[in-house]
GROMACS .gro file of C-alpha atoms in nm:
model
  401
    1MET     CA    1   8.844   7.560  12.555
    2PRO     CA    2   9.213   7.441  12.554
    3GLU     CA    3   9.175   7.368  12.210
    4LEU     CA    4   9.018   7.685  12.095
    5PHE     CA    5   9.346   7.864  12.273
    6ALA     CA    6   9.539   7.594  12.080
    7GLY     CA    7   9.376   7.721  11.758
    8LEU     CA    8   9.444   8.097  11.901
    9PHE     CA    9   9.812   8.036  11.913
   10LEU     CA   10   9.867   7.839  11.579
   11GLY     CA   11   9.648   8.155  11.374
   12LEU     CA   12   9.882   8.384  11.541
   13ILE     CA   13  10.192   8.218  11.449
   14MET     CA   14  10.077   8.186  11.099
   15GLY     CA   15   9.954   8.572  11.092
   16ILE     CA   16  10.271   8.657  11.186
   17ILE     CA   17  10.456   8.470  10.918
   18SER     CA   18  10.208   8.573  10.625
   19GLY     CA   19  10.250   8.943  10.782
   20LEU     CA   20  10.602   8.939  10.795
   21ILE     CA   21  10.700   8.769  10.460
   22PRO     CA   22  10.618   9.044  10.183
   23GLY     CA   23  10.393   8.888   9.931
   24ILE     CA   24  10.225   8.663  10.108
   25HIS     CA   25   9.886   8.687  10.246
   26ALA     CA   26   9.672   8.550  10.526
   27ASN     CA   27   9.497   8.339  10.272
   28THR     CA   28   9.831   8.160  10.163
   29MET     CA   29   9.863   8.039  10.518
   30ALA     CA   30   9.506   7.935  10.514
   31GLY     CA   31   9.528   7.719  10.213
   32PHE     CA   32   9.847   7.584  10.393
   33LEU     CA   33   9.653   7.492  10.711
   34LEU     CA   34   9.359   7.330  10.501
   35SER     CA   35   9.636   7.092  10.311
   36PHE     CA   36   9.633   6.917  10.679
   37GLN     CA   37   9.287   6.995  10.716
   38ALA     CA   38   9.209   6.638  10.842
   39ALA     CA   39   9.467   6.621  11.097
   40VAL     CA   40   9.377   6.957  11.250
   41LEU     CA   41   9.033   6.865  11.274
   42LEU     CA   42   9.091   6.529  11.455
   43ILE     CA   43   9.348   6.700  11.694
   44LEU     CA   44   9.209   7.028  11.743
   45GLY     CA   45   8.829   7.012  11.621
   46PRO     CA   46   8.639   7.225  11.378
   47GLU     CA   47   8.580   7.518  11.607
   48ALA     CA   48   8.935   7.522  11.703
   49MET     CA   49   9.018   7.523  11.334
   50ALA     CA   50   8.792   7.808  11.287
   51VAL     CA   51   8.962   8.007  11.531
   52SER     CA   52   9.320   7.945  11.409
   53LEU     CA   53   9.199   8.061  11.041
   54PHE     CA   54   9.033   8.399  11.168
   55SER     CA   55   9.308   8.471  11.427
   56ALA     CA   56   9.560   8.437  11.145
   57LEU     CA   57   9.362   8.716  10.930
   58VAL     CA   58   9.323   8.922  11.223
   59THR     CA   59   9.705   8.886  11.295
   60HIS     CA   60   9.808   8.941  10.929
   61THR     CA   61   9.643   9.279  10.944
   62PHE     CA   62   9.847   9.421  11.223
   63LEU     CA   63  10.173   9.265  11.117
   64ASP     CA   64  10.175   9.326  10.737
   65ILE     CA   65  10.225   9.710  10.807
   66ILE     CA   66  10.606   9.638  10.894
   67PRO     CA   67  10.741   9.496  10.552
   68SER     CA   68  10.545   9.777  10.349
   69THR     CA   69  10.707  10.038  10.588
   70VAL     CA   70  11.050   9.915  10.602
   71PHE     CA   71  11.082   9.791  10.242
   72GLY     CA   72  10.794   9.985  10.037
   73ILE     CA   73  10.664   9.665   9.922
   74PRO     CA   74  10.263   9.695   9.926
   75ASP     CA   75  10.005   9.388   9.921
   76ALA     CA   76   9.631   9.403   9.885
   77ASP     CA   77   9.587   9.556  10.215
   78THR     CA   78   9.865   9.804  10.220
   79ALA     CA   79   9.888   9.961   9.874
   80ILE     CA   80   9.803  10.324   9.927
   81THR     CA   81   9.977  10.291  10.298
   82VAL     CA   82  10.331  10.232  10.159
   83LEU     CA   83  10.350  10.577  10.046
   84PRO     CA   84  10.300  10.751  10.358
   85ALA     CA   85  10.445  10.465  10.614
   86HIS     CA   86  10.782  10.440  10.384
   87ASN     CA   87  10.843  10.811  10.418
   88PHE     CA   88  10.796  10.782  10.772
   89VAL     CA   89  11.125  10.556  10.767
   90LEU     CA   90  11.323  10.775  10.555
   91LYS     CA   91  11.265  11.070  10.819
   92GLY     CA   92  11.342  10.817  11.080
   93ARG     CA   93  11.007  10.768  11.199
   94GLY     CA   94  10.985  10.391  11.102
   95SER     CA   95  10.899  10.284  11.434
   96GLU     CA   96  10.604  10.544  11.503
   97ALA     CA   97  10.438  10.496  11.147
   98VAL     CA   98  10.405  10.106  11.236
   99ARG     CA   99  10.265  10.166  11.597
  100LEU     CA  100  10.047  10.409  11.479
  101SER     CA  101   9.880  10.154  11.246
  102ALA     CA  102   9.863   9.908  11.533
  103VAL     CA  103   9.720  10.158  11.729
  104GLY     CA  104   9.430  10.199  11.480
  105GLY     CA  105   9.396   9.849  11.407
  106LEU     CA  106   9.320   9.805  11.808
  107TYR     CA  107   9.055  10.064  11.839
  108SER     CA  108   8.880   9.916  11.561
  109VAL     CA  109   8.841   9.596  11.736
  110ILE     CA  110   8.644   9.803  11.987
  111PHE     CA  111   8.444   9.999  11.738
  112SER     CA  112   8.383   9.662  11.528
  113MET     CA  113   8.210   9.492  11.804
  114PRO     CA  114   7.867   9.693  11.786
  115LEU     CA  115   7.925   9.728  11.404
  116ILE     CA  116   7.889   9.320  11.376
  117ILE     CA  117   7.570   9.286  11.585
  118LEU     CA  118   7.408   9.580  11.397
  119PHE     CA  119   7.501   9.483  11.041
  120PHE     CA  120   7.429   9.128  11.132
  121THR     CA  121   7.089   9.200  11.206
  122LEU     CA  122   6.970   9.519  11.023
  123LEU     CA  123   7.150   9.547  10.671
  124PRO     CA  124   7.033   9.179  10.530
  125LEU     CA  125   6.720   9.353  10.481
  126PHE     CA  126   6.848   9.609  10.232
  127GLN     CA  127   7.097   9.371  10.086
  128ASP     CA  128   6.955   9.388   9.715
  129TYR     CA  129   6.959   9.781   9.735
  130ILE     CA  130   7.307   9.819   9.894
  131ASP     CA  131   7.477   9.595   9.615
  132TRP     CA  132   7.307   9.783   9.332
  133TRP     CA  133   7.488  10.142   9.505
  134ILE     CA  134   7.854   9.998   9.530
  135GLY     CA  135   7.939  10.118   9.178
  136ILE     CA  136   7.764  10.466   9.269
  137LEU     CA  137   7.977  10.492   9.573
  138LEU     CA  138   8.321  10.417   9.386
  139ILE     CA  139   8.233  10.652   9.109
  140ALA     CA  140   8.151  10.909   9.384
  141VAL     CA  141   8.466  10.839   9.555
  142ALA     CA  142   8.677  10.847   9.246
  143GLY     CA  143   8.515  11.172   9.120
  144VAL     CA  144   8.598  11.335   9.481
  145LEU     CA  145   8.963  11.215   9.435
  146ALA     CA  146   9.016  11.351   9.095
  147LEU     CA  147   8.875  11.696   9.137
  148SER     CA  148   9.066  11.764   9.482
  149SER     CA  149   9.399  11.671   9.261
  150GLU     CA  150   9.666  11.869   9.127
  151SER     CA  151   9.545  11.784   8.780
  152PRO     CA  152   9.190  11.652   8.732
  153GLU     CA  153   9.258  11.550   8.394
  154TRP     CA  154   9.587  11.373   8.448
  155PHE     CA  155   9.445  11.209   8.770
  156THR     CA  156   9.191  11.086   8.554
  157ALA     CA  157   9.335  10.958   8.259
  158VAL     CA  158   9.599  10.740   8.498
  159PHE     CA  159   9.287  10.628   8.717
  160LEU     CA  160   9.111  10.512   8.356
  161THR     CA  161   9.452  10.353   8.242
  162SER     CA  162   9.513  10.180   8.575
  163GLY     CA  163   9.158  10.042   8.558
  164ILE     CA  164   9.162   9.919   8.222
  165LEU     CA  165   9.460   9.724   8.342
  166GLY     CA  166   9.294   9.588   8.647
  167VAL     CA  167   8.987   9.472   8.422
  168PHE     CA  168   9.230   9.295   8.194
  169THR     CA  169   9.420   9.113   8.496
  170PHE     CA  170   9.092   9.009   8.668
  171ASN     CA  171   8.897   8.895   8.344
  172TYR     CA  172   9.241   8.679   8.231
  173PRO     CA  173   9.400   8.575   8.563
  174TYR     CA  174   9.422   8.202   8.409
  175PRO     CA  175   9.771   8.189   8.240
  176ALA     CA  176   9.884   8.243   8.575
  177ALA     CA  177  10.104   7.951   8.639
  178GLY     CA  178  10.324   7.976   8.970
  179ILE     CA  179  10.206   7.819   9.279
  180ALA     CA  180   9.981   8.050   9.355
  181GLY     CA  181   9.838   8.062   9.017
  182ALA     CA  182   9.555   8.294   8.948
  183SER     CA  183   9.440   8.374   9.301
  184GLY     CA  184   9.788   8.532   9.319
  185ILE     CA  185   9.762   8.781   9.018
  186LEU     CA  186   9.675   9.074   9.257
  187MET     CA  187  10.041   9.054   9.377
  188PRO     CA  188  10.227   9.161   9.063
  189LEU     CA  189   9.952   9.405   8.981
  190LEU     CA  190   9.965   9.579   9.286
  191THR     CA  191  10.364   9.566   9.342
  192GLY     CA  192  10.436   9.708   9.022
  193LEU     CA  193  10.165   9.996   9.077
  194PHE     CA  194  10.277  10.085   9.420
  195GLY     CA  195  10.614   9.919   9.501
  196ILE     CA  196  10.872   9.865   9.222
  197SER     CA  197  10.712  10.203   9.059
  198VAL     CA  198  10.781  10.397   9.376
  199LEU     CA  199  11.131  10.246   9.428
  200LEU     CA  200  11.271  10.334   9.087
  201PHE     CA  201  11.236  10.681   9.197
  202SER     CA  202  11.403  10.628   9.508
  203SER     CA  203  11.680  10.859   9.627
  204GLY     CA  204  12.018  10.757   9.745
  205GLY     CA  205  12.161  10.797  10.097
  206VAL     CA  206  12.124  10.550  10.395
  207MET     CA  207  11.859  10.460  10.636
  208PRO     CA  208  11.860  10.728  10.894
  209GLU     CA  209  11.845  10.636  11.294
  210GLN     CA  210  11.469  10.545  11.398
  211VAL     CA  211  11.343  10.697  11.662
  212ASN     CA  212  11.174  10.470  11.903
  213ASN     CA  213  10.869  10.672  12.034
  214SER     CA  214  10.562  10.583  12.155
  215GLY     CA  215  10.404  10.574  11.837
  216LEU     CA  216  10.083  10.760  11.982
  217GLY     CA  217  10.109  11.070  11.715
  218ARG     CA  218  10.232  11.396  11.815
  219ASP     CA  219  10.007  11.525  11.520
  220SER     CA  220   9.730  11.287  11.431
  221PRO     CA  221   9.388  11.270  11.575
  222ILE     CA  222   9.384  10.901  11.683
  223LEU     CA  223   9.005  10.826  11.770
  224LYS     CA  224   8.895  11.029  11.460
  225CYS     CA  225   9.099  10.852  11.253
  226SER     CA  226   9.002  10.517  11.398
  227LEU     CA  227   8.681  10.564  11.369
  228ALA     CA  228   8.662  10.679  11.015
  229GLY     CA  229   8.887  10.370  10.924
  230THR     CA  230   8.685  10.121  11.103
  231VAL     CA  231   8.375  10.270  10.931
  232ALA     CA  232   8.563  10.262  10.563
  233GLY     CA  233   8.684   9.889  10.667
  234ALA     CA  234   8.329   9.799  10.820
  235VAL     CA  235   8.124   9.896  10.497
  236VAL     CA  236   8.370   9.718  10.230
  237GLY     CA  237   8.420   9.429  10.462
  238TRP     CA  238   8.023   9.393  10.406
  239LEU     CA  239   7.991   9.471  10.069
  240PRO     CA  240   8.048   9.228   9.762
  241GLY     CA  241   8.354   9.272   9.563
  242LEU     CA  242   8.545   9.524   9.749
  243SER     CA  243   8.855   9.485   9.945
  244ASN     CA  244   9.104   9.683  10.186
  245ALA     CA  245   9.222   9.842   9.902
  246SER     CA  246   8.897  10.005   9.825
  247ALA     CA  247   8.840  10.109  10.172
  248ASN     CA  248   9.191  10.279  10.177
  249ALA     CA  249   9.117  10.456   9.835
  250VAL     CA  250   8.786  10.573  10.013
  251LEU     CA  251   9.001  10.717  10.312
  252ALA     CA  252   9.208  10.894  10.080
  253SER     CA  253   8.949  11.118   9.925
  254PHE     CA  254   8.893  11.262  10.310
  255ILE     CA  255   9.248  11.228  10.445
  256ASN     CA  256   9.527  11.370  10.235
  257TYR     CA  257   9.817  11.114  10.282
  258ASP     CA  258  10.069  11.395  10.201
  259GLU     CA  259   9.948  11.659  10.474
  260ASP     CA  260   9.842  11.376  10.743
  261GLY     CA  261  10.039  11.080  10.682
  262GLY     CA  262  10.016  10.993  11.056
  263GLY     CA  263   9.651  11.001  11.047
  264PHE     CA  264   9.586  10.804  10.715
  265ILE     CA  265   9.818  10.539  10.864
  266VAL     CA  266   9.594  10.516  11.152
  267ALA     CA  267   9.295  10.504  10.939
  268THR     CA  268   9.434  10.228  10.710
  269GLY     CA  269   9.543  10.029  11.017
  270ALA     CA  270   9.160  10.036  11.147
  271ALA     CA  271   9.014   9.976  10.787
  272ASN     CA  272   9.224   9.652  10.765
  273THR     CA  273   9.104   9.499  11.098
  274ALA     CA  274   8.747   9.623  11.096
  275ASN     CA  275   8.728   9.449  10.732
  276ALA     CA  276   8.841   9.140  10.863
  277PHE     CA  277   8.588   9.130  11.154
  278LEU     CA  278   8.259   9.257  10.933
  279GLY     CA  279   8.358   9.011  10.657
  280LEU     CA  280   8.306   8.745  10.925
  281ALA     CA  281   7.977   8.905  11.010
  282ALA     CA  282   7.865   8.893  10.604
  283LEU     CA  283   7.998   8.501  10.605
  284TYR     CA  284   7.723   8.464  10.899
  285ALA     CA  285   7.464   8.649  10.771
  286LEU     CA  286   7.466   8.656  10.389
  287SER     CA  287   7.680   8.348  10.339
  288ARG     CA  288   7.901   8.528  10.116
  289THR     CA  289   8.286   8.517  10.176
  290ARG     CA  290   8.519   8.804  10.130
  291ASN     CA  291   8.846   8.640  10.127
  292GLY     CA  292   9.024   8.302  10.102
  293ILE     CA  293   9.002   8.273  10.471
  294MET     CA  294   8.669   8.336  10.513
  295VAL     CA  295   8.633   8.048  10.213
  296ALA     CA  296   8.802   7.821  10.440
  297ILE     CA  297   8.609   7.879  10.739
  298SER     CA  298   8.288   7.839  10.527
  299LEU     CA  299   8.420   7.480  10.470
  300ILE     CA  300   8.381   7.341  10.818
  301ASP     CA  301   8.151   7.341  11.080
  302LEU     CA  302   8.081   7.731  11.176
  303PRO     CA  303   8.109   7.796  11.541
  304PRO     CA  304   7.881   8.080  11.711
  305MET     CA  305   7.984   8.396  11.522
  306MET     CA  306   8.090   8.567  11.852
  307LEU     CA  307   8.307   8.292  11.959
  308LEU     CA  308   8.516   8.397  11.659
  309ALA     CA  309   8.484   8.741  11.712
  310ALA     CA  310   8.586   8.688  12.097
  311PHE     CA  311   8.899   8.524  12.026
  312GLY     CA  312   9.008   8.737  11.702
  313ALA     CA  313   8.971   9.041  11.941
  314LEU     CA  314   9.221   8.831  12.160
  315ALA     CA  315   9.424   8.774  11.832
  316ALA     CA  316   9.439   9.147  11.797
  317LEU     CA  317   9.558   9.232  12.146
  318ALA     CA  318   9.845   8.973  12.110
  319ALA     CA  319   9.932   9.091  11.724
  320TYR     CA  320   9.893   9.443  11.872
  321LEU     CA  321  10.153   9.368  12.151
  322ILE     CA  322  10.407   9.197  11.899
  323THR     CA  323  10.378   9.483  11.658
  324PHE     CA  324  10.469   9.748  11.905
  325PHE     CA  325  10.753   9.535  12.017
  326LEU     CA  326  10.855   9.477  11.678
  327ALA     CA  327  10.829   9.832  11.598
  328GLY     CA  328  11.108   9.891  11.841
  329ARG     CA  329  11.343   9.670  11.687
  330MET     CA  330  11.370   9.905  11.363
  331GLY     CA  331  11.689  10.045  11.477
  332ILE     CA  332  11.892   9.737  11.297
  333PHE     CA  333  11.818   9.910  10.962
  334LYS     CA  334  12.018  10.203  11.030
  335GLY     CA  335  12.282  10.278  10.796
  336LEU     CA  336  12.127  10.056  10.513
  337ASN     CA  337  12.194  10.193  10.173
  338VAL     CA  338  11.866  10.327  10.010
  339ARG     CA  339  11.942  10.260   9.660
  340ASN     CA  340  12.067   9.922   9.733
  341VAL     CA  341  11.781   9.807   9.950
  342GLY     CA  342  11.567   9.909   9.675
  343ILE     CA  343  11.737   9.743   9.388
  344THR     CA  344  11.728   9.443   9.631
  345VAL     CA  345  11.390   9.473   9.735
  346ILE     CA  346  11.309   9.496   9.332
  347ILE     CA  347  11.483   9.181   9.246
  348PHE     CA  348  11.302   9.027   9.534
  349CYS     CA  349  10.966   9.141   9.367
  350VAL     CA  350  11.030   8.980   9.042
  351ILE     CA  351  11.158   8.661   9.194
  352LEU     CA  352  10.828   8.621   9.378
  353SER     CA  353  10.621   8.731   9.091
  354PHE     CA  354  10.748   8.469   8.907
  355ILE     CA  355  10.746   8.191   9.153
  356LEU     CA  356  10.382   8.271   9.225
  357THR     CA  357  10.234   8.370   8.908
  358GLY     CA  358  10.486   8.255   8.650
  359PRO     CA  359  10.574   8.459   8.315
  360TYR     CA  360  10.237   8.577   8.292
  361GLY     CA  361  10.269   8.738   8.636
  362LEU     CA  362  10.624   8.928   8.495
  363PHE     CA  363  10.401   9.031   8.216
  364ILE     CA  364  10.169   9.191   8.448
  365LEU     CA  365  10.437   9.311   8.669
  366ALA     CA  366  10.603   9.497   8.387
  367LEU     CA  367  10.247   9.651   8.256
  368ALA     CA  368  10.142   9.769   8.605
  369THR     CA  369  10.519   9.921   8.689
  370ALA     CA  370  10.504  10.125   8.348
  371VAL     CA  371  10.174  10.250   8.438
  372GLY     CA  372  10.289  10.299   8.811
  373VAL     CA  373  10.579  10.556   8.708
  374VAL     CA  374  10.347  10.781   8.537
  375PRO     CA  375  10.225  10.958   8.869
  376SER     CA  376  10.567  11.041   8.969
  377ILE     CA  377  10.666  11.173   8.641
  378ILE     CA  378  10.334  11.397   8.580
  379ASN     CA  379  10.353  11.481   8.958
  380VAL     CA  380   9.953  11.322   9.072
  381ARG     CA  381   9.878  11.132   9.372
  382ARG     CA  382   9.963  10.795   9.326
  383VAL     CA  383   9.600  10.724   9.456
  384SER     CA  384   9.507  10.767   9.079
  385CYS     CA  385   9.642  10.415   9.023
  386MET     CA  386   9.398  10.269   9.244
  387GLY     CA  387   9.142  10.259   8.910
  388ALA     CA  388   9.303   9.914   8.894
  389ILE     CA  389   9.055   9.800   9.192
  390MET     CA  390   8.796  10.021   9.196
  391LEU     CA  391   8.711  10.045   8.783
  392PRO     CA  392   8.661   9.660   8.770
  393VAL     CA  393   8.407   9.694   9.092
  394ILE     CA  394   8.231   9.985   8.948
  395LEU     CA  395   8.179   9.746   8.661
  396TRP     CA  396   8.075   9.451   8.787
  397SER     CA  397   7.824   9.631   9.029
  398LEU     CA  398   7.662   9.813   8.731
  399GLU     CA  399   7.641   9.492   8.561
  400LEU     CA  400   7.877   9.594   8.281
  401MET     CA  401   8.151   9.330   8.325
   0.00000   0.00000   0.00000
């Protein structure tokens, strides 16, 4: 038992680091830990190592909202969430945005526990049918988003253009030559579509004072949005080829982030955490890995599933408290020049893309930024850029790619 809690503590540290550093995913920290696999296994044992890996993933789902909120830098989990969360910061409600996401994540742990057992015991019986319907589901979601947009024609054009870019990126990731290589190619793709392209249109002025409120949401139905996010995250956590970004796109078809930004933040926070827990169930039930963390866990002797789920819940509680605490410190950004911060973040993203993926990553970043500025120019919702994730999955599901 002491080794398991040591693994939990190690996972918390890794998740905090990966969550707070823009562009770094928990998968990166998993790779770092696996490089010392022999020593960690010798000291802690396989069960504690699995606990540390899963705890890092769960912790990351709570902490990664902070750089997305403050600086507008997306990762694969927070791409669409950047938009309402960063707007909260510019209105002096940054701590509220962070805490809303944490509340959604904590509720999703409660909702996910029975879903883990249900999915593990029931869904494998219907998996062949489920796999085929992924593409149909995403086509329906894309259709709802297009028809509910300001201009269905322009929305469809942006969706398909970003989708073609996504297909190209996923089919040809191999020229990426940085330290992350092909596995890091999502970083420049999503940063261009949802990060730099937004920052290029940021206004001037200074960061306003951040109100340190409770973050329980004065106009957002917490339980309803948490449940919706949990269901979306659970579905994509189970289905192959889908990611947190896909879950957030599905949520955007039901919750308008322009009209109910707080509710959308709660829902996406819940989806990201639920995705981690149901991805664990998929590993044990189907031997399918949904991310680098699950790949790393599958390489060692698997402990009981509910043991990992229980320690993941403890990690979620600790990460929730840490996130709430850090949200109260967001006043340190008061008075920063918004334009200068945006320029600094753009430079950081360019450098990080080069370090992670080399010159090819900069090429993808430039293309993604060019596509990402279009929604601002023609005034359609930026969720149209989720075609970069959704179209490749649709084609894969229908066996067209």
